[in-house]
Short mmCIF file of C-alpha atoms in Angstrom, two decimals:
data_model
loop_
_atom_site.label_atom_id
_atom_site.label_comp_id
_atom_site.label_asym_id
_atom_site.label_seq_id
_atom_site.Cartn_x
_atom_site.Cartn_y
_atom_site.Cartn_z
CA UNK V 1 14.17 -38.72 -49.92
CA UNK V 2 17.47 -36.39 -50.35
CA UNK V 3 15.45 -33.75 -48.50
CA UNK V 4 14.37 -35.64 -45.70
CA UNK V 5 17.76 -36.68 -44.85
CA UNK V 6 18.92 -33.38 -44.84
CA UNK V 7 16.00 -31.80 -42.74
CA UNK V 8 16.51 -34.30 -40.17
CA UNK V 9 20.49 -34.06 -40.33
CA UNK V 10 19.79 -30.62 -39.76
CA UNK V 11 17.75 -30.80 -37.24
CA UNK V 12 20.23 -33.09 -34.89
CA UNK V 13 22.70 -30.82 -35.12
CA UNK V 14 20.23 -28.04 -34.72
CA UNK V 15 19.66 -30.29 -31.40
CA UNK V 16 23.29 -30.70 -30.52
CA UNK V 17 24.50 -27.10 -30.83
CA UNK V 18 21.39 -26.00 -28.21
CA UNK V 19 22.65 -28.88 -25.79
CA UNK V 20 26.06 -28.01 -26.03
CA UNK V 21 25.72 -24.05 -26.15
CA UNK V 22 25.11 -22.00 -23.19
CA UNK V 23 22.83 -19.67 -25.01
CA UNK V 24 20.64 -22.98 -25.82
CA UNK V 25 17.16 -23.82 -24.61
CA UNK V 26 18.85 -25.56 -21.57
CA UNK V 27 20.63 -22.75 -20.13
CA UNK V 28 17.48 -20.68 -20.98
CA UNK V 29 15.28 -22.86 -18.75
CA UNK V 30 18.06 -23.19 -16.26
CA UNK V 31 18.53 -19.70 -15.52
CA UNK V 32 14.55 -19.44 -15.46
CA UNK V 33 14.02 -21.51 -12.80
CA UNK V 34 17.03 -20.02 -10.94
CA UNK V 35 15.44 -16.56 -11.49
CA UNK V 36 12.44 -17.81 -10.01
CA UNK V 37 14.05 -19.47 -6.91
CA UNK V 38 15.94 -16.85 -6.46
CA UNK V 39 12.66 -14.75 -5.98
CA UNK V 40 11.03 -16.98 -3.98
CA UNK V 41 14.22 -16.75 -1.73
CA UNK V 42 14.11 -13.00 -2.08
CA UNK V 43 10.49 -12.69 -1.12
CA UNK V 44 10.73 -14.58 2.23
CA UNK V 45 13.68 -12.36 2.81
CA UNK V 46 11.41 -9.33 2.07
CA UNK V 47 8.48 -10.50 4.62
CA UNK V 48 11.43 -11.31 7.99
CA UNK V 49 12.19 -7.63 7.45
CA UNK V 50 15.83 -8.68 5.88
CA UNK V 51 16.09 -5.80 3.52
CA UNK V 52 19.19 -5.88 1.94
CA UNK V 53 19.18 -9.76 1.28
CA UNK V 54 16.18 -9.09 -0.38
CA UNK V 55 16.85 -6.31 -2.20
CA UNK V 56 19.83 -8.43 -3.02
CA UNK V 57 18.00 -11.08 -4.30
CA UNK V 58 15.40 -9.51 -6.35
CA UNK V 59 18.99 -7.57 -8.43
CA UNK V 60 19.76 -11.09 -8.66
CA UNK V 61 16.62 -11.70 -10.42
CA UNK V 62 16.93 -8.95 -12.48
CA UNK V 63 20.20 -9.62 -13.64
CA UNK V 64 18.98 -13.07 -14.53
CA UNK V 65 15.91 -12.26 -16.27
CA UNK V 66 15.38 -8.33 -16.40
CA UNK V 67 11.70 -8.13 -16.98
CA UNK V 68 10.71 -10.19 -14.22
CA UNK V 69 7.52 -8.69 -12.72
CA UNK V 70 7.98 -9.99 -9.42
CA UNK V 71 10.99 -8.62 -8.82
CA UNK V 72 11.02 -5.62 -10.28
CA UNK V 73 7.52 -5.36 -7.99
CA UNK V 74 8.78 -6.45 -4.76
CA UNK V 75 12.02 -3.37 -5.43
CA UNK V 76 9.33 -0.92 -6.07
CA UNK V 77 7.99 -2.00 -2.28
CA UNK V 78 11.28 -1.78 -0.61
CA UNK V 79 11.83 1.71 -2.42
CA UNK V 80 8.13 2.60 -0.78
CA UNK V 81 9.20 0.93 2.21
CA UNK V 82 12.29 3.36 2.80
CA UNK V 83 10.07 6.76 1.45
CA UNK V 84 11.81 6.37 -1.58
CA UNK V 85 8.31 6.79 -3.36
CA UNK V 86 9.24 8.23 -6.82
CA UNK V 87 11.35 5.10 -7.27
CA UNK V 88 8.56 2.87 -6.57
CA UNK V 89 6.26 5.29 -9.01
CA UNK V 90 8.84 5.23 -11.84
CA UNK V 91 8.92 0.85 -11.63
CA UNK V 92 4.94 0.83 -11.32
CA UNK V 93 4.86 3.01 -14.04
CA UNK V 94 6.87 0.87 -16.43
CA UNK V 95 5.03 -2.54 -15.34
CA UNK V 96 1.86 -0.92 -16.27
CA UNK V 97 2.48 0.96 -19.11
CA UNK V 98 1.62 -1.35 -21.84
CA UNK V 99 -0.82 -3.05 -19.95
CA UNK V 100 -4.16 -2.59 -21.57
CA UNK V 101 -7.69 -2.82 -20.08
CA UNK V 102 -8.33 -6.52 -21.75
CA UNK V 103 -5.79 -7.57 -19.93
CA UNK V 104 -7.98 -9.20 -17.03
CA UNK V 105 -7.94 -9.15 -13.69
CA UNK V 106 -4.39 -10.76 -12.93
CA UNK V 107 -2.72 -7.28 -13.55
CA UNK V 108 -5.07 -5.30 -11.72
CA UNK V 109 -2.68 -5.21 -8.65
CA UNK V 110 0.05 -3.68 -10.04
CA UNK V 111 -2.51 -0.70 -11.01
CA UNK V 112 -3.36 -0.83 -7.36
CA UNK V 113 0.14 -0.65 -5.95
CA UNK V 114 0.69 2.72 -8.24
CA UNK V 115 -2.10 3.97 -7.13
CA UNK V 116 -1.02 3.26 -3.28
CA UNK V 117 1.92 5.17 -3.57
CA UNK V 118 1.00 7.75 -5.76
CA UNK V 119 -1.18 8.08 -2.36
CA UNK V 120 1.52 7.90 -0.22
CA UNK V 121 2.95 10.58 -1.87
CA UNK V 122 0.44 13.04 -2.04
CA UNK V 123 -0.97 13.10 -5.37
CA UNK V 124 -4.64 12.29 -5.22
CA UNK V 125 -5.23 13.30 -8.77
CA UNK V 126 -2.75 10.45 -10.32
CA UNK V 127 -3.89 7.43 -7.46
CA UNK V 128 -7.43 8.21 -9.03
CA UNK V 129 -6.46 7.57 -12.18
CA UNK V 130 -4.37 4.18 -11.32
CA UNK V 131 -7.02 3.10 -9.61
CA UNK V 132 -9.54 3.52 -11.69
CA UNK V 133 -8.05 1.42 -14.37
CA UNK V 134 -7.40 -1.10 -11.16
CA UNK V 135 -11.15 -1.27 -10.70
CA UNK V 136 -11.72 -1.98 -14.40
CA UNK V 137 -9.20 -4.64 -14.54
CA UNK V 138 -10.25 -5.80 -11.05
CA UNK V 139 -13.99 -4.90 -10.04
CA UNK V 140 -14.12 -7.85 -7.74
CA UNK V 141 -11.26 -6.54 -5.80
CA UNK V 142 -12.16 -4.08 -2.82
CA UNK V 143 -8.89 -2.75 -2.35
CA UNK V 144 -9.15 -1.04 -5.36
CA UNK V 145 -12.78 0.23 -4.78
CA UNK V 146 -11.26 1.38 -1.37
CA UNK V 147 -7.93 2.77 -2.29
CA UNK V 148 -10.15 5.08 -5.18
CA UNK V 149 -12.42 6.00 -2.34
CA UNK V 150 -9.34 7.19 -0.51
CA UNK V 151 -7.87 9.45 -3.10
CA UNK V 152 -11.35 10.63 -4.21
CA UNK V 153 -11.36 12.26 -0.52
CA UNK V 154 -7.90 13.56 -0.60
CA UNK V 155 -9.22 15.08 -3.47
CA UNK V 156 -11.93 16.90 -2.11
CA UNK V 157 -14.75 14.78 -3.73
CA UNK V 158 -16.51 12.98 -0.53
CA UNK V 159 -19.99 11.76 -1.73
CA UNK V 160 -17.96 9.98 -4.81
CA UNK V 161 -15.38 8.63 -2.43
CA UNK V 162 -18.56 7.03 -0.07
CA UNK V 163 -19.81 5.46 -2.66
CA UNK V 164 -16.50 3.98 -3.45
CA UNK V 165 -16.28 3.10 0.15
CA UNK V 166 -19.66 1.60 0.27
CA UNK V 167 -19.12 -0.48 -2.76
CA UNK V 168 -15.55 -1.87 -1.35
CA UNK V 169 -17.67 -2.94 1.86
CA UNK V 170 -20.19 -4.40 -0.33
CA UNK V 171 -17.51 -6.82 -1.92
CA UNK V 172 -15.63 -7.60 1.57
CA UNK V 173 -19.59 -8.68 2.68
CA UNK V 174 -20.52 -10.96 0.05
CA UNK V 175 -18.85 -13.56 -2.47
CA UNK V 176 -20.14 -12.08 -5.49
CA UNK V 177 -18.76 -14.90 -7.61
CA UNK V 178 -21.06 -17.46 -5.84
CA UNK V 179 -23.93 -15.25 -5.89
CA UNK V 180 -23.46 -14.60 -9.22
CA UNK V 181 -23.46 -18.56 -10.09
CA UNK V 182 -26.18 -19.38 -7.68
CA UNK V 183 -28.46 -16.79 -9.68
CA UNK V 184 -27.41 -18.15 -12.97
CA UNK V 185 -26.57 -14.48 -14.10
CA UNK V 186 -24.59 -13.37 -16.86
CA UNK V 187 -22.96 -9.61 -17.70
CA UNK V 188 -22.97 -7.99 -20.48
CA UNK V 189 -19.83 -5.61 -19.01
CA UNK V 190 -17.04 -7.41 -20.27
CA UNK V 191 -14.32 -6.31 -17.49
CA UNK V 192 -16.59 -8.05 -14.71
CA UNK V 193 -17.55 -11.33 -17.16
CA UNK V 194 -13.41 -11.70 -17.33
CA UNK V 195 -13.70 -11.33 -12.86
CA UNK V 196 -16.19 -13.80 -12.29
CA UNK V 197 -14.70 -16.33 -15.53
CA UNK V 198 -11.42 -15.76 -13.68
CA UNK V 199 -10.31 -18.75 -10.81
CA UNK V 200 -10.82 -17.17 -7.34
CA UNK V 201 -7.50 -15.66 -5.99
CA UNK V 202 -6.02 -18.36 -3.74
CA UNK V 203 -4.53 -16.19 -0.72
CA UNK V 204 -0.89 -16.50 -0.58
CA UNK V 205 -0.33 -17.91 3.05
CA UNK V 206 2.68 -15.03 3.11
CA UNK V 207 2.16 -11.81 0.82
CA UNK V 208 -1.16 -11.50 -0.29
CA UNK V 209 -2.28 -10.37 3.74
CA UNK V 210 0.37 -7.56 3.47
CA UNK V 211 0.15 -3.98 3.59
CA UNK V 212 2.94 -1.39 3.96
CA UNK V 213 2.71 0.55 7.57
CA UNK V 214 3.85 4.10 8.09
CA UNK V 215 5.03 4.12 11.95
CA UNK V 216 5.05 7.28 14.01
CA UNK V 217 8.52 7.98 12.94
CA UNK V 218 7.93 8.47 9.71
CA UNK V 219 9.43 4.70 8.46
CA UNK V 220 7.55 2.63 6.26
CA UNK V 221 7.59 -1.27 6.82
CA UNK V 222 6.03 -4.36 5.34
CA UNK V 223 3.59 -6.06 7.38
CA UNK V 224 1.92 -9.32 7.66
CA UNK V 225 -1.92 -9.88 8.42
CA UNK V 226 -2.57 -13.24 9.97
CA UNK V 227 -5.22 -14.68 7.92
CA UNK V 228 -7.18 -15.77 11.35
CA UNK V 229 -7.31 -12.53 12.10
CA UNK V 230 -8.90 -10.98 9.47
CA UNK V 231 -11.46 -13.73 9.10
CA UNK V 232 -12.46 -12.96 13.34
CA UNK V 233 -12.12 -8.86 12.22
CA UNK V 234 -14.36 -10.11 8.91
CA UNK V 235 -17.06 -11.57 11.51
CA UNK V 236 -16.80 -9.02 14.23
CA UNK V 237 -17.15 -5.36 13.39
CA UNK V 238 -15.67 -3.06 15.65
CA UNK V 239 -18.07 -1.01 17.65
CA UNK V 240 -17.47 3.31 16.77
CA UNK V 241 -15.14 4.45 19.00
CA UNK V 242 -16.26 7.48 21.01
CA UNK V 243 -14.35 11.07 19.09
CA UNK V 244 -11.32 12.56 20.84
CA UNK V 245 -11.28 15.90 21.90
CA UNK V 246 -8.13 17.25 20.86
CA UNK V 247 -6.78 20.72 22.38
CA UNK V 248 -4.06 21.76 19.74
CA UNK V 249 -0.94 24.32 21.39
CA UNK V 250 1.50 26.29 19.79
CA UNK V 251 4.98 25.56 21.43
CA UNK V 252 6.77 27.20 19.19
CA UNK V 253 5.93 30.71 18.85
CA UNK V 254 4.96 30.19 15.34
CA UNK V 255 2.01 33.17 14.56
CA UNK V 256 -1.53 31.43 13.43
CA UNK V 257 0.06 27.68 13.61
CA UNK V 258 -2.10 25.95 15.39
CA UNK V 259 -5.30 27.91 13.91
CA UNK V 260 -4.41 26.93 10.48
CA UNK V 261 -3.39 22.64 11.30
CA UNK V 262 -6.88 23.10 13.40
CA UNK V 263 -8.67 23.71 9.92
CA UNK V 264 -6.72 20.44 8.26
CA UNK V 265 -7.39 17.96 11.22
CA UNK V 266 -9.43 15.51 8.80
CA UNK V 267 -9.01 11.96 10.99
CA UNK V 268 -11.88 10.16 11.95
CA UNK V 269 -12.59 10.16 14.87
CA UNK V 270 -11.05 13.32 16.51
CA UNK V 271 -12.53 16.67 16.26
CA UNK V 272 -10.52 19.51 17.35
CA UNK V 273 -12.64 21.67 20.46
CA UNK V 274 -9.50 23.59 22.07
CA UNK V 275 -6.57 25.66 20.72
CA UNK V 276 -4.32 27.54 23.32
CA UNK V 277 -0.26 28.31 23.71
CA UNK V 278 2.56 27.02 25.59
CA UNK V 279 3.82 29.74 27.97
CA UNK V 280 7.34 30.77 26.82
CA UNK V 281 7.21 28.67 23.62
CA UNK V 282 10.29 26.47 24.46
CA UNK V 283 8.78 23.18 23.36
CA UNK V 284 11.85 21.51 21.47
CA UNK V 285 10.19 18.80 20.15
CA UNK V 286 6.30 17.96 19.21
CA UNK V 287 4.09 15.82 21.08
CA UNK V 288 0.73 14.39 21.77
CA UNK V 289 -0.57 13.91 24.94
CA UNK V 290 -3.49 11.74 25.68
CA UNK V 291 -5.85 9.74 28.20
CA UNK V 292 -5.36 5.91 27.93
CA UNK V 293 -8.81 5.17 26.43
CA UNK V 294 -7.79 7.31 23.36
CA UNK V 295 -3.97 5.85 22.40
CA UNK V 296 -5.01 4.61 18.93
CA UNK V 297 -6.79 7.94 18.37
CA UNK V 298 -3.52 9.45 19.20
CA UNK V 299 -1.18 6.79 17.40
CA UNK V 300 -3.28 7.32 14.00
CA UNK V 301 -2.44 11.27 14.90
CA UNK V 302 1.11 11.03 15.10
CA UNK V 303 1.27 8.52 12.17
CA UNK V 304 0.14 11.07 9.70
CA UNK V 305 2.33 13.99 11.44
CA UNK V 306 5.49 12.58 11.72
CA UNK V 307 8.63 12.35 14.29
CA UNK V 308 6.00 12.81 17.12
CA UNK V 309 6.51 12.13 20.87
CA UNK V 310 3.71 10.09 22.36
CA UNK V 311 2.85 10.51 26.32
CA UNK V 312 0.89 9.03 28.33
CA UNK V 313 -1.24 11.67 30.75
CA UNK V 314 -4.06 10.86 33.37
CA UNK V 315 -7.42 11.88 32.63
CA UNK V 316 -9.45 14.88 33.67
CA UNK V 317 -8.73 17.24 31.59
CA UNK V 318 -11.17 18.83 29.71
CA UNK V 319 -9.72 17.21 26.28
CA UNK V 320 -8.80 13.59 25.53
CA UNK V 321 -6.15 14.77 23.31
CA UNK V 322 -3.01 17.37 23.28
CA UNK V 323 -0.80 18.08 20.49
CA UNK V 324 1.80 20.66 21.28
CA UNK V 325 3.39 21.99 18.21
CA UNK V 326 7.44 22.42 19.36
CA UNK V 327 10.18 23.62 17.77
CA UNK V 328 10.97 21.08 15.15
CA UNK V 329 7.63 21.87 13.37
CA UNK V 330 8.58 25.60 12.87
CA UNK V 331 9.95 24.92 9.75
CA UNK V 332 6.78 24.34 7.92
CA UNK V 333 4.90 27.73 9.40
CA UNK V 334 1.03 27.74 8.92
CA UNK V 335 1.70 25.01 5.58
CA UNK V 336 1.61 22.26 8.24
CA UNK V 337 -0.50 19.03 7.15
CA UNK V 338 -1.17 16.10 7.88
CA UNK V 339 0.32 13.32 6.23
CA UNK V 340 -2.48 10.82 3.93
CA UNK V 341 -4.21 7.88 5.91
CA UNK V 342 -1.69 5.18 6.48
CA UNK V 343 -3.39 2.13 4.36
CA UNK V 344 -5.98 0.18 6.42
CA UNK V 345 -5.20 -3.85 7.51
CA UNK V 346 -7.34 -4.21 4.04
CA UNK V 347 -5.48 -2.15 1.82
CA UNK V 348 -2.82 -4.59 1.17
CA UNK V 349 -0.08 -4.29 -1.43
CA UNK V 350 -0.36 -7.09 -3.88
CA UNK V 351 2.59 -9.78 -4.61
CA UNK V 352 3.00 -12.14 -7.35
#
């Protein structure tokens, strides 16, 4: 009986010292729920394009409760956003690196945002292997499937990065969950029994129809896909559009310039027919010319070069396309490239 008095005594002021301290359970769940206000906050900031309230916010978060995924997600996406890329590598890197392939598919996105900007940045061989694990965590996703497709082509390896392709259109097609239940199927590959046991992702009516955008100037910027939109794009497939001619011209005196970006045009859509030179090579700053009918041709084009003029020119000529190399390319010789694919509407980044 002596005991039992004591345990409870113990116990109320066990009970009293957490209400009255601030390191109790109170303050605990207080600042939680500030944390994640404070997020929420931070993310709407994030999507109106207010930057530094966000980025703001999500320190705030951080400061609050430093592990918070969602925070320390939505900083790696302003890094990307401002081409601060190895930033946004080094925070993916961390979020994922004890995350283990039985961890299901509600991590799979942060896999796939690695993998986006390892892309961004160049290095096919490391998005590949982000992605992969993405797919494993994720194979219901075709974001992944599309994103691996992506970097398997950077990396030279086309008729693997088709069938990646194919199998990303495959799952933006059908509703593999319900045919799987209609057919009464089960799997005896464990990563796609934890996709179809999983709830299907609810689309957030904000983040989850974002992608980052790489604009002509070189800028990155978080964009939102009305959902209404991609459910009429969904239904309607967009007829081919006809290739663009594109004459390339050296403007800037630079030996073999245009020959060599001729060999690493690799957009769809535009083949290069036409190289020539600008007499006197005074063009101060690059720029693409083209015929009306062919502006997104010549938007994608400028996208993945960088600080590039666009103009405007009546048609006739025997190209639909002209990119004159000027001046503020010389730098860069007969290394030119083009910059990776900037990531389709579909190729969102993923927010939780």
């Amino acid at each position: 009986m002596g005991r039992t008095l004591k345990m409870t005594r113990l116990a109320l002021l066990c009970a009293g010292l957490m209400a009255c301290s601030p390191f109790g359970w109170r303050a605990a769940f207080d600042s939680g729920a500030q944390a994640e206000q404070t997020y929420r906050t931070g993310r709407a900031q994030h999507l109106a394009q207010q930057t530094d309230a966000a980025r703001a916010a999500y320190e705030a978060v951080l400061r609050l409760e430093p592990g918070h995924p969602g925070a320390r997600n939505g900083l790696a996406t302003l890094h990307a956003e401002s081409r601060y890329l190895e930033r946004a590598i080094a925070i993916w890197r961390e979020l994922t690196a004890s995350i283990g392939l039985d961890a299901g598919p509600g991590k799979a996105y942060l896999f796939a945002n690695l993998g986006q900007a390892y892309l961004l940045n160049g290095e096919h061989g490391q998005a590949r292997g982000a992605l992969e694990r993405a797919c494993l965590l994720d194979p219901l996703n075709p974001r992944a499937w599309q994103l691996l497709g992506d970097a398997l082509a950077g990396s030279g390896q086309a008729e693997r990065a088709a069938q990646m392709h194919r199998q990303a259109a495959a799952l933006r097609q059908h509703d593999l969950r319900a045919d799987f239940a209609a057919a009464g199927g089960k799997t005896g590959v464990a990563p796609l029994g934890q996709a179809l046991a999983a709830p299907k992702p609810q689309a957030h009516p904000d983040w989850s129809q974002s992608y980052i955008h790489v604009g002509v100037d070189g800028m990155m910027e978080l964009r939102r896909v009305e959902g209404a939109r991609l459910a009429h794009e969904a239904r309607e497939a967009p007829a081919p559009a006809a290739v663009a001619r594109l004459e390339i011209r050296n403007g800037n005196g630079v030996t073999g310039m245009a020959r060599a970006l001729s060999n690493r045009i690799d957009e769809p859509g535009i083949r290069v027919t036409r190289l020539s030179n600008e007499p006197g090579f005074a063009v101060s700053h690059t720029r693409i010319e083209y015929e009306a009918s062919h502006a997104d041709a010549a938007r994608r084009l400028a996208q993945r070069l960088g600080s590039t003029q666009l103009r405007e020119v009546d048609p006739g000529a025997p190209v639909n396309l002209r990119l004159v190399l000027g001046r503020d390319q010389a730098r860069h010789g007969t290394a030119l490239r083009l910059a990776p694919p900037a990531p389709a509407a579909d190729q969102q980044l993923a927010y939780r």
